[in-house]
Coordinates of C-alpha atoms in Angstrom, one line a residue:
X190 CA 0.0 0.0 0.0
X191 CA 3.2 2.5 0.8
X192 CA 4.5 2.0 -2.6
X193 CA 1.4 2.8 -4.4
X194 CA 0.4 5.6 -1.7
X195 CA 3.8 7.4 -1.6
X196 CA 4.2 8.3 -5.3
X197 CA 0.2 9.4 -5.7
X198 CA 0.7 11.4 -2.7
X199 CA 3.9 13.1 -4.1
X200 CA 3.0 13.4 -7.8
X201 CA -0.9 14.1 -7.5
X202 CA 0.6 16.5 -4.5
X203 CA 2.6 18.2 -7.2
X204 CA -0.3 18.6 -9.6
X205 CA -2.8 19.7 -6.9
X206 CA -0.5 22.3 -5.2
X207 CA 0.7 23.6 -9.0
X208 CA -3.3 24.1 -10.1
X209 CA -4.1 25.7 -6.4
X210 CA -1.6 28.2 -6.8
X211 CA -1.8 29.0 -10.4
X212 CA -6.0 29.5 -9.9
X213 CA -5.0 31.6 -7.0
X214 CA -2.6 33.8 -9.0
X215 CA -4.9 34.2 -12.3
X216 CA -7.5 35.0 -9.4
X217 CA -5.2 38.1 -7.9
X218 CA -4.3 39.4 -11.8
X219 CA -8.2 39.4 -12.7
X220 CA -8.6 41.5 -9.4
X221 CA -5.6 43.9 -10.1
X222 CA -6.7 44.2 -13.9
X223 CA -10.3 45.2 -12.9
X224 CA -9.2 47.3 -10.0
X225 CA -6.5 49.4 -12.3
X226 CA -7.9 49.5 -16.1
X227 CA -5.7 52.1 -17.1
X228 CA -2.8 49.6 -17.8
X229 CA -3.0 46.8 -19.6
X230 CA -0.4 45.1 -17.8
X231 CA -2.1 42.6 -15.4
X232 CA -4.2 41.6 -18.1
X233 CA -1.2 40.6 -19.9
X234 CA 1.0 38.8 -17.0
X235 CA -2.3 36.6 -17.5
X236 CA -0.9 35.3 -20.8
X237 CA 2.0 33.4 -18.3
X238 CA 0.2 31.2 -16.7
X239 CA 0.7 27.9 -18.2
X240 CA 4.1 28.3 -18.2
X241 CA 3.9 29.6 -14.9
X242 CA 2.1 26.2 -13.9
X243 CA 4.5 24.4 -15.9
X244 CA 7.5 26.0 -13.6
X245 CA 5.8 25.3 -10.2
X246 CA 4.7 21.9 -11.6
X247 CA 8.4 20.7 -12.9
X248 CA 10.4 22.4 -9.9
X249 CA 7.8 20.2 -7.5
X250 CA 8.2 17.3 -8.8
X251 CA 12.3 17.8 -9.6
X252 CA 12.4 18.6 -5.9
X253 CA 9.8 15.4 -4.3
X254 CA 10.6 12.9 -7.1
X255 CA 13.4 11.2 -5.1
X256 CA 10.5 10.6 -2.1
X257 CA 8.4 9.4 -4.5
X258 CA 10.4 5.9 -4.9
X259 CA 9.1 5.1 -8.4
X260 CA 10.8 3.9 -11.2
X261 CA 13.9 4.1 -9.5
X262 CA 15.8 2.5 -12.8
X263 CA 15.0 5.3 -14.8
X264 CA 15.6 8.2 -11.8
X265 CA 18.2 9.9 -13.8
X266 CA 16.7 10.0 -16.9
X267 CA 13.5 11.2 -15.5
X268 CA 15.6 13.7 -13.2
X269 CA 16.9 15.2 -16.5
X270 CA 13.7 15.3 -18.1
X271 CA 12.1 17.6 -15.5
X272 CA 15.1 19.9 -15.4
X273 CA 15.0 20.5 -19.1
X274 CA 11.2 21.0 -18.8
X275 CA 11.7 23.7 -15.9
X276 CA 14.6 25.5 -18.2
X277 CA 12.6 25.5 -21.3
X278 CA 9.0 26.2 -19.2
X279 CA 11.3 29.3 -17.3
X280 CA 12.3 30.9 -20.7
X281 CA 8.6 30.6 -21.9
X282 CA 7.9 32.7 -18.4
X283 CA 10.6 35.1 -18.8
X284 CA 9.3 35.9 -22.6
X285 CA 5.9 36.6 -21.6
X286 CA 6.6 38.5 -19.0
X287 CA 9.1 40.3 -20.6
X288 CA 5.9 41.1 -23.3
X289 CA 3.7 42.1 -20.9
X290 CA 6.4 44.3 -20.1
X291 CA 6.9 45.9 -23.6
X292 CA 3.0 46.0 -24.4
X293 CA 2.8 48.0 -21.4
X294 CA 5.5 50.9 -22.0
X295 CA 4.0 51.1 -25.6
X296 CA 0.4 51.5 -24.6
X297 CA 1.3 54.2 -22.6
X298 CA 3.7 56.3 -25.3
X299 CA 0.6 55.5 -27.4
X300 CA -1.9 57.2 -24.9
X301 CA 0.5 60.0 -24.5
X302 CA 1.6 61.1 -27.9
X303 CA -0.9 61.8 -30.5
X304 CA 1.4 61.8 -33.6
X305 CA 0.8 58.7 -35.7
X306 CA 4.1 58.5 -37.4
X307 CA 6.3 58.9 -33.5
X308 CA 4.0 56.1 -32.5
X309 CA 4.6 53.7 -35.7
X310 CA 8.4 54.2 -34.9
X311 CA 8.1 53.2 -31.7
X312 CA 6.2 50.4 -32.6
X313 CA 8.6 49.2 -34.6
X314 CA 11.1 49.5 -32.0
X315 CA 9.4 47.6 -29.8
X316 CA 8.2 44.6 -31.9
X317 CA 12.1 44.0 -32.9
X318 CA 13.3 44.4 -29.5
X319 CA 11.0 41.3 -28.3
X320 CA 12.1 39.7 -31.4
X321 CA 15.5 40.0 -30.1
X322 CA 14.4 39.4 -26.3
X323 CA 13.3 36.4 -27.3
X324 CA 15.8 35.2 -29.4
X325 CA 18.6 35.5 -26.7
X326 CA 16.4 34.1 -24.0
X327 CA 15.8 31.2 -26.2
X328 CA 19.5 30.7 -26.6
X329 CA 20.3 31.0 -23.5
X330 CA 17.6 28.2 -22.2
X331 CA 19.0 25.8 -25.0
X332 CA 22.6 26.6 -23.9
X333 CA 21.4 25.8 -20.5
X334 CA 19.7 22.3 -21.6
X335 CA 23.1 21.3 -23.1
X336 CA 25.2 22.1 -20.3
X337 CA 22.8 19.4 -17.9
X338 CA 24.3 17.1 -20.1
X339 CA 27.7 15.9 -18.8
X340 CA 29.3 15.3 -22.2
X341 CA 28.4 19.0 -23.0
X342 CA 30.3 19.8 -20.2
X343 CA 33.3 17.9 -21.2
X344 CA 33.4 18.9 -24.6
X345 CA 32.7 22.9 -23.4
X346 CA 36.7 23.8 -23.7
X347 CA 37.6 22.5 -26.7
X348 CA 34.6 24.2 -28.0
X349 CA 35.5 27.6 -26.8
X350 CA 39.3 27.3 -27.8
X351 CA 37.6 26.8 -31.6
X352 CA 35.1 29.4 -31.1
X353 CA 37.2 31.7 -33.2
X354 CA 37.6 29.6 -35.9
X355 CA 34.1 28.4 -35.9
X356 CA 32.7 32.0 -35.6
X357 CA 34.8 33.2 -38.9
X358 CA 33.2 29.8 -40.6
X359 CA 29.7 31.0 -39.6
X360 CA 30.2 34.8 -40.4
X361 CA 31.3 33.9 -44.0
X362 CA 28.5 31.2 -44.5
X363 CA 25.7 33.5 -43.2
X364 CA 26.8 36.8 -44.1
X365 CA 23.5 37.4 -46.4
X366 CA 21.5 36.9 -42.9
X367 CA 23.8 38.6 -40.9
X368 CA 23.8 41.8 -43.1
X369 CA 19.9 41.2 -43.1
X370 CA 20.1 41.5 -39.4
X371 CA 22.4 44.3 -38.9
X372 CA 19.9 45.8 -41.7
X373 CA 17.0 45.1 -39.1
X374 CA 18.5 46.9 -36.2
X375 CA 19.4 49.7 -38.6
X376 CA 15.7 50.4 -39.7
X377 CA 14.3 50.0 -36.2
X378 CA 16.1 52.7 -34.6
X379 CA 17.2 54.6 -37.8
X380 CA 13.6 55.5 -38.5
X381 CA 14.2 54.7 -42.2
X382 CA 10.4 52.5 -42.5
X383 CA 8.0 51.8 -39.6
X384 CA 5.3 49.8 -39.1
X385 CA 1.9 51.0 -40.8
X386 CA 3.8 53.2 -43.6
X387 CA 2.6 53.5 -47.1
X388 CA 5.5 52.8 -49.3
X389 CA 6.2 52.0 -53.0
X390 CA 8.8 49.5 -53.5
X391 CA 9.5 47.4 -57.3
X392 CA 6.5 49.6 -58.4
X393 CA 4.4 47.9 -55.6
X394 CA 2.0 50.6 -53.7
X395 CA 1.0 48.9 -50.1
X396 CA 1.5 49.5 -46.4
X397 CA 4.2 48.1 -44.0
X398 CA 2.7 45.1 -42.4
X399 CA 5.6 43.3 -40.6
X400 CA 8.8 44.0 -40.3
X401 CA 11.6 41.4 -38.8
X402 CA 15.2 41.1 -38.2
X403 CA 15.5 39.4 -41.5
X404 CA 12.8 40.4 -43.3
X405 CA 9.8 43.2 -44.2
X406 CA 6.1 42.1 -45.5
X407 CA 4.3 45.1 -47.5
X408 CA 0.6 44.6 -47.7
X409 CA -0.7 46.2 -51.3
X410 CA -4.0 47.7 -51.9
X411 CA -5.3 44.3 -53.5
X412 CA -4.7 42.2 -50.5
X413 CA -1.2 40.8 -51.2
X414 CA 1.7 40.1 -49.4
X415 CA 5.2 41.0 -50.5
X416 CA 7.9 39.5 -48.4
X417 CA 11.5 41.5 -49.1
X418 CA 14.9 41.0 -46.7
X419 CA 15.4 44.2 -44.4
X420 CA 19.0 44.9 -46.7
X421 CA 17.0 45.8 -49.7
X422 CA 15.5 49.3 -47.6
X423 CA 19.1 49.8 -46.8
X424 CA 20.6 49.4 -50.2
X425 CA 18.4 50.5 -53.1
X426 CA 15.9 53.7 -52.9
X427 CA 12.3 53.4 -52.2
X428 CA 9.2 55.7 -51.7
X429 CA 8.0 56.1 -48.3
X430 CA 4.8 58.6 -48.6
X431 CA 4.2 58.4 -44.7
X432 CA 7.4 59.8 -43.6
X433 CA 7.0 63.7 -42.4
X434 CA 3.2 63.7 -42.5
X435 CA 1.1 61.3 -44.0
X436 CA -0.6 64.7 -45.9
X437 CA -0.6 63.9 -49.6
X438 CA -1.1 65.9 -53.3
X439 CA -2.7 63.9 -55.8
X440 CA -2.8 64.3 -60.0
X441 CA -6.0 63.8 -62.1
X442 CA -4.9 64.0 -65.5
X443 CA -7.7 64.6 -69.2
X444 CA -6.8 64.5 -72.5
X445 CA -9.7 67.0 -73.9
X446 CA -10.8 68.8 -77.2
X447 CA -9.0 72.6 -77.6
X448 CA -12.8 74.0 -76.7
X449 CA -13.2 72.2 -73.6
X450 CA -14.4 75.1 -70.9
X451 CA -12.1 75.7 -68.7
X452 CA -13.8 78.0 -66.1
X453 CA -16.5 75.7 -65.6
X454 CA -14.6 73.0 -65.3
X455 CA -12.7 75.2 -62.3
X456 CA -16.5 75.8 -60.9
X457 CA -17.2 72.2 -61.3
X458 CA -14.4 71.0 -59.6
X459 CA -15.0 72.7 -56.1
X460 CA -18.1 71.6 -56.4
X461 CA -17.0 68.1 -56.6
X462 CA -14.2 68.7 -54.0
X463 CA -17.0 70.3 -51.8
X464 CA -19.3 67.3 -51.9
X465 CA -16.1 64.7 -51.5
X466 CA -15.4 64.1 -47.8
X467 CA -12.2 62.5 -48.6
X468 CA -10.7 65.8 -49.5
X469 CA -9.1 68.1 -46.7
X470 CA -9.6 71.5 -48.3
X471 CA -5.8 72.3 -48.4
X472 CA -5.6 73.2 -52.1
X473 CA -7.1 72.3 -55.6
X474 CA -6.0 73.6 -58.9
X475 CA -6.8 73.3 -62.6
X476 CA -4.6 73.9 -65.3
X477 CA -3.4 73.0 -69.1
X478 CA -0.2 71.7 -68.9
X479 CA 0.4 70.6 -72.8
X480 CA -1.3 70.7 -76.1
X481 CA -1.0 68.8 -78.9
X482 CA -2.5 69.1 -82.6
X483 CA -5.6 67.2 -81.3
X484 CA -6.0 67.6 -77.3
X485 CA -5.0 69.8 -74.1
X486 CA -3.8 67.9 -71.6
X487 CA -5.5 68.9 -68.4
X488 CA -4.2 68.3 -64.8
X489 CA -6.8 68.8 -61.2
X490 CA -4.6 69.1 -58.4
X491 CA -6.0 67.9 -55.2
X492 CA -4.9 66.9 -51.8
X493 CA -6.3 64.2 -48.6
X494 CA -4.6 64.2 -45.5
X495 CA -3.1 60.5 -46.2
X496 CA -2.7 57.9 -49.3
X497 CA -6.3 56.0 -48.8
X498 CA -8.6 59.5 -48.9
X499 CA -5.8 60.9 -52.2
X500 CA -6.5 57.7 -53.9
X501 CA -10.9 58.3 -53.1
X502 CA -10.5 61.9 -54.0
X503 CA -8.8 61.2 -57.5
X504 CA -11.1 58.4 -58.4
X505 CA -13.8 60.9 -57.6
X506 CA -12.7 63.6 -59.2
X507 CA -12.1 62.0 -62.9
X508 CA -15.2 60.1 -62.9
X509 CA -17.3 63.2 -61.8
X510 CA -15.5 65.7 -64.3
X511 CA -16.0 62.9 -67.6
X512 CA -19.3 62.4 -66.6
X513 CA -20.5 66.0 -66.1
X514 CA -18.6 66.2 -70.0
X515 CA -20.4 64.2 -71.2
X516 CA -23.7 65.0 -70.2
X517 CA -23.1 69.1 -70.4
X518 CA -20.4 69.5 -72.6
X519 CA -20.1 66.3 -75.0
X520 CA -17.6 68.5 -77.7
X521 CA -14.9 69.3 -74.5
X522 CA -14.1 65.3 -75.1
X523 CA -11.1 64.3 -77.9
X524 CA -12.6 63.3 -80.9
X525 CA -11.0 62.8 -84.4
X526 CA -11.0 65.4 -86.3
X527 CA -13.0 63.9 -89.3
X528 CA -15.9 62.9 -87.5
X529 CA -19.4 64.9 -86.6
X530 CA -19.4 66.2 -83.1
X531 CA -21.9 68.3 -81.2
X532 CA -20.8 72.3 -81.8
X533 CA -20.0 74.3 -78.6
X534 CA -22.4 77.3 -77.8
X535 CA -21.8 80.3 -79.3
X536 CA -23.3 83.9 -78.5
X537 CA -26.6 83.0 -80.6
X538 CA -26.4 79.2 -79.3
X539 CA -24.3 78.2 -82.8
X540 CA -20.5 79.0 -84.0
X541 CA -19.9 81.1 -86.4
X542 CA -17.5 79.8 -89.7
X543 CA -16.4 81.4 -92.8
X544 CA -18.3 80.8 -96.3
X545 CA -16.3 79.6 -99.1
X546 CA -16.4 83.5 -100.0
X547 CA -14.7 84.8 -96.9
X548 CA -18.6 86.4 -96.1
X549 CA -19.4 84.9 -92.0
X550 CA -22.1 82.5 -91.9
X551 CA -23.6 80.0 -89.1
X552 CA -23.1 76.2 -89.0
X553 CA -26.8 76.0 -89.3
X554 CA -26.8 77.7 -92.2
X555 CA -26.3 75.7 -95.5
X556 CA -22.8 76.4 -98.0
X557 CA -23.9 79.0 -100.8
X558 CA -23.7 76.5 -103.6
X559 CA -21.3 78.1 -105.9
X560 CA -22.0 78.8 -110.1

């Protein structure tokens, strides 16, 4: 009866006591999050708790396995076991923690500063420093799973006395990823590209989704995902239309006949600016820029506080001004030259030509037949 008794009693011990005290602790951090909701962080320290079962639960049973007198063939296998579980269960801790942590500190700045592109920065910032948090906790934890091993131990000198040579062999073989890494740090704290800024990259217009130590993912306006290494933003020269102020100027270009009317279309397009909430009132603008033998070319200038409302406002704007054409002024629209076309109003309602004579007449009026 001892023998079956002793290990439930130790090892169900274990399990109870680790489930008492981790309901007890999620209990306190529910109490602190609803008591102070003005930081997120309690709320977040909630994310720990199964590795902060799996901690209490491994260190218990490391520390009562001996007493529990089972499977005594196998006690230093199972002894090893638990200690890499509590190593690898620890780091898990130490990396949520260390996120609640980070989360924190950002949701503050966030409260606190109202400018969107200090905030993106910062963001950025942050997200790579976990990255890198994490990264040397987990090599830390895996370095202290090998060193439980005694062989590890043995073979620890004559690893460090060929760390040199082994760290030249690996700076050679991976210096594409190294340069992508040092490429990484440089954009998170160089303030090059941040999180959530509309850039244009290999003719590609989208918004910074993700952004690594190796690598950037830019999300474009039709939903796709371009993955590009970090070295690329450090190397070659790209658009970024959200760095100093996400304000923007956008170009709406016609090709339209020589007697298009320009005032009106100047009248018109205030209205249309007026009646377009995407537009932020900063400036519009209608001019000819060029001419050819045929056309004008015509160019609206308009403006939207970022890329999404310049893109609405320019859509707008050209499908409002060819319409109104259209239906008001149908010979303002390129034609070729040969063909019939609607006359534009004159100061009787027709234009006025020449007769074969030289003598004025109306286009309504037939050619004199000549003798």
């Amino acid at each position: 009866m001892e023998n079956v008794l002793r290990p439930l009693i130790v090892i169900g011990g274990s399990v109870l006591l680790t489930l008492v005290i981790g309901w007890a602790t999620d209990l306190l951090l529910r109490k602190a999050d609803a008591r102070h909701s003005e930081t997120p962080l309690w709320g977040l320290l909630r994310r720990g708790r199964i590795p902060y079962q799996l901690v209490l639960c491994a260190a218990m049973l490391r520390g009562a396995y001996d007493e529990a007198q089972v499977l005594r063939e196998h006690r230093v296998g199972i002894g090893q076991t638990l200690t890499l579980v509590l190593i690898g269960s620890a780091a898990w801790l130490v990396i949520r923690i260390a996120a609640a942590v980070v989360e924190t500190s950002y949701s503050r700045y966030a409260r606190m500063h109202r400018d969107p592109a200090r905030v993106r920065r910062v963001r950025t910032q942050v997200t790579l420093i976990m990255r890198v948090v994490a990264a040397i906790v987990g090599v830390v934890a895996v370095a202290a799973m090998l060193l439980t091993f005694p062989a590890m131990r043995a073979a620890g000198a004559s690893l460090l006395a060929s760390a040199g040579l082994l760290g030249i062999v690996a700076g050679v073989a991976a210096q594409s990823t190294l340069s992508n890494m040092f490429a990484g740090l440089q954009i998170a704290f160089g303030d090059m590209v941040r999180i959530g800024d509309t850039v244009v990259v290999d003719g590609e217009w989208g918004t910074v989704e993700e952004i690594t130590l190796t690598f950037l993912t830019v999300r474009t306006w039709d939903e796709r995902r371009i993955t590009m290494p970090v070295s690329y933003f450090t190397s070659k020269p790209f658009e970024n239309w959200s760095r100093g102020g996400a304000q923007m100027t956008g170009i709406v270009y016609w090709h339209l006949d020589h007697s298009a009317p320009m005032d009106a279309m100047r009248e018109k397009l205030r209205d249309i600016l007026r009646e377009c909430p995407a537009w932020d009132g900063r400036a519009c603008d209608l001019t000819v820029t060029d001419s050819t033998p045929n056309t004008m070319q015509v160019r609206a200038l308009v403006t939207a506080k970022d890329a999404d409302d310049i893109w609405k406002v320019r859509v707008t704007v050209r499908e409002q001004m060819i319409r109104w054409l259209t239906d008001h002024h149908p010979y303002a629209l390129p034609r070729v030259n040969t063909a019939d076309s609607a006359p534009p109003p004159g100061r009787n309602g027709a234009r006025s030509s020449a007769s074969p004579d030289g003598a004025p007449r109306r286009m309504h009026e037939p050619p004199r037949q000549s003798r």
